[in-house]
PDB file of C-alpha atoms in Angstrom:
ATOM      1  CA  MET A  13       0.000   0.000   0.000  1.00 48.00           C
ATOM      2  CA  ASN A  14       1.473   3.342  -0.994  1.00 52.00           C
ATOM      3  CA  THR A  15       0.170   5.906   1.477  1.00 54.00           C
ATOM      4  CA  ALA A  16       2.297   8.832   0.283  1.00 55.00           C
ATOM      5  CA  THR A  17       0.867  11.774  -1.620  1.00 59.00           C
ATOM      6  CA  ASP A  18       2.279  15.127  -2.716  1.00 63.00           C
ATOM      7  CA  THR A  19       0.397  16.970   0.003  1.00 66.00           C
ATOM      8  CA  ARG A  20       0.677  14.846   3.127  1.00 67.00           C
ATOM      9  CA  VAL A  21       3.054  12.708   5.126  1.00 69.00           C
ATOM     10  CA  PRO A  22       2.606   8.955   4.646  1.00 70.00           C
ATOM     11  CA  ILE A  23       0.336   7.589   7.352  1.00 75.00           C
ATOM     12  CA  ILE A  24      -0.669   3.966   7.550  1.00 78.00           C
ATOM     13  CA  PRO A  25      -4.222   3.513   8.813  1.00 82.00           C
ATOM     14  CA  PRO A  26      -4.643   1.433  11.964  1.00 87.00           C
ATOM     15  CA  GLY A  27      -4.631  -2.277  11.303  1.00 88.00           C
ATOM     16  CA  ASP A  28      -2.649  -5.480  11.501  1.00 90.00           C
ATOM     17  CA  TYR A  29       0.388  -5.063   9.219  1.00 86.00           C
ATOM     18  CA  THR A  30       3.608  -6.889   8.524  1.00 85.00           C
ATOM     19  CA  PHE A  31       6.451  -4.571   7.610  1.00 83.00           C
ATOM     20  CA  CYS A  32       8.571  -6.222   4.958  1.00 87.00           C
ATOM     21  CA  LEU A  33      12.349  -5.978   4.848  1.00 91.00           C
ATOM     22  CA  GLU A  34      12.601  -4.184   8.185  1.00 89.00           C
ATOM     23  CA  ASP A  35      15.796  -6.115   8.962  1.00 91.00           C
ATOM     24  CA  LEU A  36      17.567  -4.685   5.894  1.00 93.00           C
ATOM     25  CA  GLU A  37      19.273  -1.342   5.390  1.00 92.00           C
ATOM     26  CA  LEU A  38      17.712   0.121   2.255  1.00 91.00           C
ATOM     27  CA  ALA A  39      19.621   3.415   2.104  1.00 93.00           C
ATOM     28  CA  PHE A  40      22.751   3.671  -0.017  1.00 95.00           C
ATOM     29  CA  LYS A  41      25.204   6.520  -0.448  1.00 95.00           C
ATOM     30  CA  LYS A  42      24.968   7.733  -4.036  1.00 96.00           C
ATOM     31  CA  THR A  43      28.610   6.845  -4.664  1.00 97.00           C
ATOM     32  CA  GLN A  44      28.100   3.334  -3.299  1.00 97.00           C
ATOM     33  CA  LEU A  45      24.998   2.807  -5.452  1.00 97.00           C
ATOM     34  CA  LYS A  46      26.937   4.002  -8.493  1.00 97.00           C
ATOM     35  CA  ASP A  47      29.835   1.637  -7.679  1.00 97.00           C
ATOM     36  CA  ILE A  48      27.503  -1.320  -7.104  1.00 97.00           C
ATOM     37  CA  THR A  49      25.821  -0.650 -10.447  1.00 97.00           C
ATOM     38  CA  LYS A  50      29.197  -0.377 -12.202  1.00 96.00           C
ATOM     39  CA  LEU A  51      30.396  -3.667 -10.714  1.00 97.00           C
ATOM     40  CA  TRP A  52      27.148  -5.369 -11.733  1.00 95.00           C
ATOM     41  CA  ASN A  53      27.337  -4.035 -15.291  1.00 94.00           C
ATOM     42  CA  GLU A  54      30.948  -5.272 -15.488  1.00 94.00           C
ATOM     43  CA  GLY A  55      29.865  -8.812 -14.602  1.00 92.00           C
ATOM     44  CA  ALA A  56      30.305  -9.095 -10.829  1.00 95.00           C
ATOM     45  CA  SER A  57      27.900 -11.329  -8.907  1.00 94.00           C
ATOM     46  CA  ILE A  58      25.568 -10.165  -6.154  1.00 95.00           C
ATOM     47  CA  GLU A  59      27.551 -12.326  -3.716  1.00 96.00           C
ATOM     48  CA  PHE A  60      30.852 -10.681  -4.713  1.00 97.00           C
ATOM     49  CA  ILE A  61      29.391  -7.178  -4.459  1.00 97.00           C
ATOM     50  CA  SER A  62      27.822  -7.908  -1.059  1.00 97.00           C
ATOM     51  CA  LYS A  63      31.209  -9.046   0.298  1.00 97.00           C
ATOM     52  CA  GLU A  64      32.996  -6.012  -1.175  1.00 96.00           C
ATOM     53  CA  TYR A  65      30.574  -3.576   0.471  1.00 96.00           C
ATOM     54  CA  LYS A  66      29.755  -5.642   3.569  1.00 95.00           C
ATOM     55  CA  ARG A  67      26.052  -5.553   2.708  1.00 96.00           C
ATOM     56  CA  HIS A  68      23.474  -8.324   2.819  1.00 96.00           C
ATOM     57  CA  PRO A  69      23.009  -9.894  -0.650  1.00 96.00           C
ATOM     58  CA  ASP A  70      19.311  -8.966  -0.491  1.00 96.00           C
ATOM     59  CA  GLU A  71      20.273  -5.300  -0.011  1.00 96.00           C
ATOM     60  CA  VAL A  72      22.515  -5.465  -3.090  1.00 97.00           C
ATOM     61  CA  PHE A  73      19.728  -7.130  -5.077  1.00 95.00           C
ATOM     62  CA  LEU A  74      17.283  -4.402  -4.041  1.00 95.00           C
ATOM     63  CA  ALA A  75      19.797  -1.694  -5.002  1.00 96.00           C
ATOM     64  CA  LEU A  76      20.180  -3.300  -8.432  1.00 95.00           C
ATOM     65  CA  PHE A  77      16.412  -3.719  -8.758  1.00 93.00           C
ATOM     66  CA  HIS A  78      16.052  -0.009  -7.970  1.00 94.00           C
ATOM     67  CA  GLN A  79      18.634   0.839 -10.631  1.00 95.00           C
ATOM     68  CA  ALA A  80      16.958  -1.484 -13.156  1.00 92.00           C
ATOM     69  CA  ARG A  81      13.643   0.316 -12.635  1.00 90.00           C
ATOM     70  CA  ARG A  82      15.460   3.572 -13.410  1.00 93.00           C
ATOM     71  CA  GLY A  83      16.975   2.077 -16.576  1.00 91.00           C
ATOM     72  CA  VAL A  84      20.572   2.223 -15.325  1.00 91.00           C
ATOM     73  CA  ILE A  85      21.280  -1.518 -15.380  1.00 91.00           C
ATOM     74  CA  LYS A  86      22.777  -2.700 -18.653  1.00 88.00           C
ATOM     75  CA  ARG A  87      23.361  -6.345 -17.771  1.00 85.00           C
ATOM     76  CA  ALA A  88      20.441  -8.733 -17.379  1.00 81.00           C
ATOM     77  CA  PHE A  89      19.972 -10.437 -14.021  1.00 70.00           C
ATOM     78  CA  ALA A  90      20.049 -13.884 -15.640  1.00 64.00           C
ATOM     79  CA  TYR A  91      23.656 -13.496 -16.835  1.00 57.00           C
ATOM     80  CA  GLN A  92      26.535 -14.088 -14.425  1.00 59.00           C
ATOM     81  CA  LYS A  93      30.172 -13.855 -15.378  1.00 64.00           C
ATOM     82  CA  LYS A  94      32.340 -16.604 -13.895  1.00 68.00           C
ATOM     83  CA  GLU A  95      34.725 -15.159 -11.340  1.00 69.00           C
ATOM     84  CA  LYS A  96      38.360 -16.215 -11.453  1.00 70.00           C
ATOM     85  CA  LYS A  97      39.648 -18.011  -8.373  1.00 69.00           C
ATOM     86  CA  LYS A  98      42.625 -16.437  -6.663  1.00 62.00           C
TER      87      LYS A  98
END
């Protein structure tokens, strides 16, 4: 339910709700979001990116989903480049 409008603060009416994703941090610094998107477009996996930025893989996925909705993602989610072992 989207309760936000241009003229008022979002208020959820009384009721029995489950708040989804409340255990995740959904805010990203703009530079971090840009870097995550760049890594993804270059072929990095969600797991690799989450380790690099010490973020939960679900947070990285949601950041990429956000960027995909904005048309910034160039690489499809179904493609994953094999990472070289060190």
